[in-house]
Coordinates of N, CA and C in Angstrom, one line a residue:
M1 N -0.9 -18.5 -9.5 CA -0.7 -18.6 -8.0 C 0.5 -17.9 -7.5
I2 N 1.5 -17.7 -8.4 CA 2.7 -17.0 -8.0 C 2.4 -15.5 -7.9
R3 N 1.7 -14.9 -8.8 CA 1.5 -13.5 -8.7 C 0.7 -13.1 -7.5
P4 N -0.4 -13.7 -7.1 CA -1.0 -13.4 -5.8 C -0.1 -13.6 -4.6
S5 N 0.7 -14.6 -4.6 CA 1.6 -14.8 -3.5 C 2.6 -13.7 -3.3
I6 N 3.1 -13.3 -4.5 CA 4.1 -12.1 -4.4 C 3.3 -10.9 -4.0
H7 N 2.2 -10.6 -4.5 CA 1.4 -9.4 -4.2 C 1.1 -9.4 -2.7
Y8 N 0.5 -10.4 -2.2 CA 0.1 -10.4 -0.8 C 1.3 -10.5 0.1
G9 N 2.4 -11.1 -0.3 CA 3.6 -11.1 0.5 C 4.2 -9.7 0.6
L10 N 4.1 -9.0 -0.5 CA 4.6 -7.6 -0.5 C 3.7 -6.7 0.4
H11 N 2.4 -7.0 0.5 CA 1.5 -6.3 1.3 C 1.6 -6.7 2.8
L12 N 2.0 -7.9 3.1 CA 1.9 -8.4 4.5 C 3.3 -8.7 5.1
I13 N 4.2 -9.3 4.4 CA 5.5 -9.7 4.9 C 6.5 -8.6 4.9
I14 N 6.7 -7.9 3.8 CA 7.7 -6.9 3.7 C 7.4 -5.7 4.7
P15 N 6.1 -5.3 4.9 CA 5.9 -4.3 5.9 C 6.3 -4.7 7.3
L16 N 6.1 -6.0 7.6 CA 6.6 -6.5 8.9 C 8.1 -6.4 9.0
C17 N 8.8 -6.7 7.9 CA 10.3 -6.5 7.9 C 10.7 -5.1 8.0
I18 N 10.0 -4.2 7.3 CA 10.2 -2.8 7.4 C 10.0 -2.3 8.9
A19 N 9.0 -2.7 9.5 CA 8.7 -2.3 10.9 C 9.8 -2.8 11.8
F20 N 10.2 -4.1 11.7 CA 11.2 -4.6 12.5 C 12.6 -3.9 12.3
I21 N 12.9 -3.7 11.1 CA 14.3 -3.2 10.8 C 14.4 -1.7 11.1
F22 N 13.4 -0.9 10.7 CA 13.5 0.6 10.8 C 12.8 1.2 12.0
F23 N 11.9 0.4 12.6 CA 11.2 0.9 13.8 C 11.1 -0.2 14.9
P24 N 12.3 -0.7 15.3 CA 12.3 -1.8 16.2 C 11.5 -1.6 17.5
K25 N 11.6 -0.4 18.1 CA 10.9 -0.1 19.3 C 9.4 0.0 19.2
Q26 N 8.9 0.4 18.0 CA 7.5 0.6 17.7 C 7.0 -0.3 16.6
W27 N 7.6 -1.5 16.4 CA 7.3 -2.3 15.3 C 5.8 -2.7 15.2
K28 N 5.2 -2.9 16.3 CA 3.8 -3.4 16.3 C 2.9 -2.2 15.8
K29 N 3.1 -1.0 16.3 CA 2.3 0.1 15.9 C 2.6 0.4 14.4
V30 N 3.8 0.4 13.9 CA 4.1 0.6 12.5 C 3.5 -0.4 11.6
Y31 N 3.6 -1.7 12.0 CA 3.0 -2.8 11.2 C 1.5 -2.6 11.1
L32 N 0.9 -2.2 12.2 CA -0.6 -2.0 12.1 C -0.9 -0.8 11.2
I33 N -0.1 0.2 11.2 CA -0.3 1.3 10.2 C -0.2 0.8 8.8
F34 N 0.8 0.0 8.5 CA 1.0 -0.6 7.2 C -0.3 -1.4 6.8
L35 N -0.8 -2.2 7.8 CA -2.0 -3.0 7.5 C -3.2 -2.1 7.3
A36 N -3.3 -1.0 8.1 CA -4.4 -0.1 7.9 C -4.3 0.6 6.6
A37 N -3.2 0.8 6.0 CA -3.0 1.4 4.7 C -3.8 0.6 3.6
M38 N -4.1 -0.6 3.9 CA -4.8 -1.4 2.9 C -6.3 -1.0 2.8
F39 N -6.7 -0.1 3.7 CA -8.1 0.4 3.6 C -8.3 1.3 2.4
I40 N -7.2 1.7 1.7 CA -7.4 2.5 0.5 C -7.9 1.6 -0.6
D41 N -7.9 0.3 -0.4 CA -8.6 -0.6 -1.3 C -10.1 -0.5 -1.3
L42 N -10.6 0.2 -0.3 CA -12.1 0.4 -0.2 C -12.6 1.1 -1.5
D43 N -11.7 1.8 -2.2 CA -12.2 2.4 -3.4 C -12.5 1.4 -4.5
H44 N -12.1 0.2 -4.3 CA -12.5 -0.9 -5.3 C -14.0 -1.1 -5.2
L45 N -14.7 -0.7 -4.1 CA -16.1 -0.9 -4.0 C -16.9 0.0 -5.0
L46 N -16.2 1.0 -5.5 CA -16.8 1.9 -6.4 C -16.9 1.4 -7.9
T47 N -16.3 0.2 -8.1 CA -16.3 -0.3 -9.5 C -17.0 -1.6 -9.6
T48 N -17.3 -1.9 -10.9 CA -18.0 -3.2 -11.2 C -17.1 -3.9 -12.3
P49 N -16.7 -5.1 -12.0 CA -16.8 -5.8 -10.8 C -15.8 -5.2 -9.7
I50 N -16.1 -5.5 -8.5 CA -15.3 -5.0 -7.4 C -13.9 -5.5 -7.5
F51 N -13.7 -6.7 -7.9 CA -12.3 -7.3 -8.0 C -12.2 -7.8 -9.4
D52 N -11.1 -7.4 -10.1 CA -10.7 -8.0 -11.4 C -9.2 -8.2 -11.4
A53 N -8.9 -9.5 -11.4 CA -7.4 -9.9 -11.3 C -6.6 -9.3 -12.4
N54 N -7.2 -8.9 -13.5 CA -6.5 -8.4 -14.6 C -6.6 -6.9 -14.8
R55 N -7.0 -6.2 -13.8 CA -7.2 -4.8 -13.8 C -6.1 -4.1 -13.0
C56 N -5.4 -3.2 -13.5 CA -4.4 -2.4 -12.8 C -5.1 -1.4 -11.9
S57 N -4.9 -1.4 -10.6 CA -5.5 -0.4 -9.7 C -5.0 1.0 -9.9
I58 N -3.7 1.1 -10.3 CA -3.1 2.4 -10.4 C -3.8 3.2 -11.5
N59 N -4.2 4.4 -11.1 CA -4.9 5.4 -12.0 C -6.3 4.8 -12.5
F60 N -6.8 3.8 -11.8 CA -8.1 3.3 -12.1 C -9.0 3.7 -11.0
H61 N -8.6 3.4 -9.8 CA -9.4 3.7 -8.6 C -8.9 5.1 -8.0
P62 N -9.8 5.8 -7.4 CA -9.5 7.2 -6.9 C -8.4 7.3 -5.9
L63 N -8.3 6.3 -5.0 CA -7.3 6.4 -3.9 C -6.0 5.8 -4.4
H64 N -6.0 5.4 -5.7 CA -4.7 4.8 -6.4 C -4.4 5.8 -7.5
S65 N -4.9 7.0 -7.6 CA -4.7 7.9 -8.7 C -3.4 8.7 -8.4
N66 N -2.9 9.3 -9.5 CA -1.7 10.2 -9.3 C -1.9 11.3 -8.3
Y67 N -3.2 11.8 -8.3 CA -3.5 12.9 -7.3 C -3.3 12.4 -5.9
A68 N -3.9 11.2 -5.6 CA -3.8 10.7 -4.3 C -2.3 10.4 -4.0
I69 N -1.6 9.9 -4.9 CA -0.2 9.5 -4.7 C 0.6 10.8 -4.3
V70 N 0.3 11.9 -5.0 CA 1.0 13.2 -4.6 C 0.7 13.5 -3.1
G71 N -0.6 13.3 -2.7 CA -0.9 13.5 -1.3 C -0.2 12.6 -0.4
Y72 N 0.0 11.3 -0.8 CA 0.8 10.4 0.1 C 2.2 10.9 0.2
V73 N 2.8 11.4 -0.9 CA 4.2 11.9 -0.8 C 4.2 13.1 0.1
V74 N 3.2 14.0 0.0 CA 3.2 15.2 0.9 C 3.3 14.7 2.4
L75 N 2.6 13.6 2.7 CA 2.6 13.1 4.1 C 4.0 12.9 4.6
L76 N 5.0 12.6 3.7 CA 6.3 12.3 4.1 C 7.0 13.5 4.8
F77 N 6.5 14.7 4.5 CA 7.1 15.9 5.0 C 6.6 16.3 6.4
F78 N 5.7 15.6 6.9 CA 5.1 15.8 8.2 C 5.5 14.7 9.2
P79 N 6.4 14.9 10.1 CA 6.8 13.8 11.0 C 5.7 12.9 11.6
K80 N 4.6 13.6 12.0 CA 3.5 12.8 12.6 C 2.8 11.9 11.6
F81 N 2.9 12.2 10.4 CA 2.2 11.4 9.3 C 3.2 10.6 8.4
R82 N 4.5 10.7 8.7 CA 5.5 10.1 7.8 C 5.3 8.6 7.7
V83 N 5.0 7.9 8.7 CA 4.8 6.4 8.6 C 3.6 6.1 7.8
V84 N 2.5 6.9 8.0 CA 1.3 6.7 7.2 C 1.7 6.9 5.7
G85 N 2.4 7.9 5.4 CA 2.8 8.2 4.0 C 3.6 7.1 3.5
I86 N 4.6 6.5 4.2 CA 5.4 5.4 3.8 C 4.5 4.2 3.5
A87 N 3.6 3.9 4.5 CA 2.7 2.8 4.3 C 1.8 2.9 3.1
L88 N 1.3 4.1 2.8 CA 0.4 4.3 1.7 C 1.2 4.1 0.4
L89 N 2.4 4.7 0.4 CA 3.3 4.6 -0.8 C 3.7 3.2 -1.0
W90 N 4.0 2.4 0.0 CA 4.3 1.0 -0.1 C 3.2 0.3 -0.8
H91 N 2.0 0.6 -0.3 CA 0.8 -0.1 -0.9 C 0.7 0.2 -2.4
I92 N 1.0 1.5 -2.8 CA 0.9 1.9 -4.2 C 2.1 1.1 -5.0
I93 N 3.3 1.1 -4.4 CA 4.4 0.4 -5.1 C 4.0 -1.1 -5.3
T94 N 3.5 -1.7 -4.3 CA 3.1 -3.1 -4.4 C 2.0 -3.3 -5.5
D95 N 1.1 -2.4 -5.5 CA 0.0 -2.5 -6.6 C 0.6 -2.2 -8.0
Q96 N 1.6 -1.3 -8.1 CA 2.2 -1.0 -9.3 C 3.1 -2.3 -9.8
L97 N 3.8 -2.9 -8.9 CA 4.5 -4.1 -9.2 C 3.6 -5.2 -9.7
D98 N 2.4 -5.3 -9.1 CA 1.4 -6.2 -9.6 C 0.9 -5.9 -11.0
C99 N 0.8 -4.6 -11.3 CA 0.4 -4.2 -12.7 C 1.5 -4.7 -13.7
W100 N 2.7 -4.5 -13.3 CA 3.8 -4.9 -14.2 C 3.9 -6.4 -14.4
M101 N 3.4 -7.1 -13.4 CA 3.5 -8.6 -13.5 C 2.3 -9.2 -14.4
M102 N 1.4 -8.3 -14.7 CA 0.2 -8.8 -15.6 C 0.7 -9.1 -17.0

């Protein structure tokens, strides 16, 4: 029960804190972008079983691959997409931490 609480806390609570602290005037928009970044988990639909609590997403699912991660880093260099890049990388960091907790 601790691992899922940490995982989803990192996906939901920390982005809210990031939005409040670093983007106070646009915190709602930034938080929604962080929540939307969770759509990269749609790549889980390509596997069987769709969810496996003991499977590391990093380098298993296409949108969690090293190639995708490089793309997310590239987004940081474009001001219009910087928040999207941060959100996607935060998602990857959260998933990587979950892998380490296994």
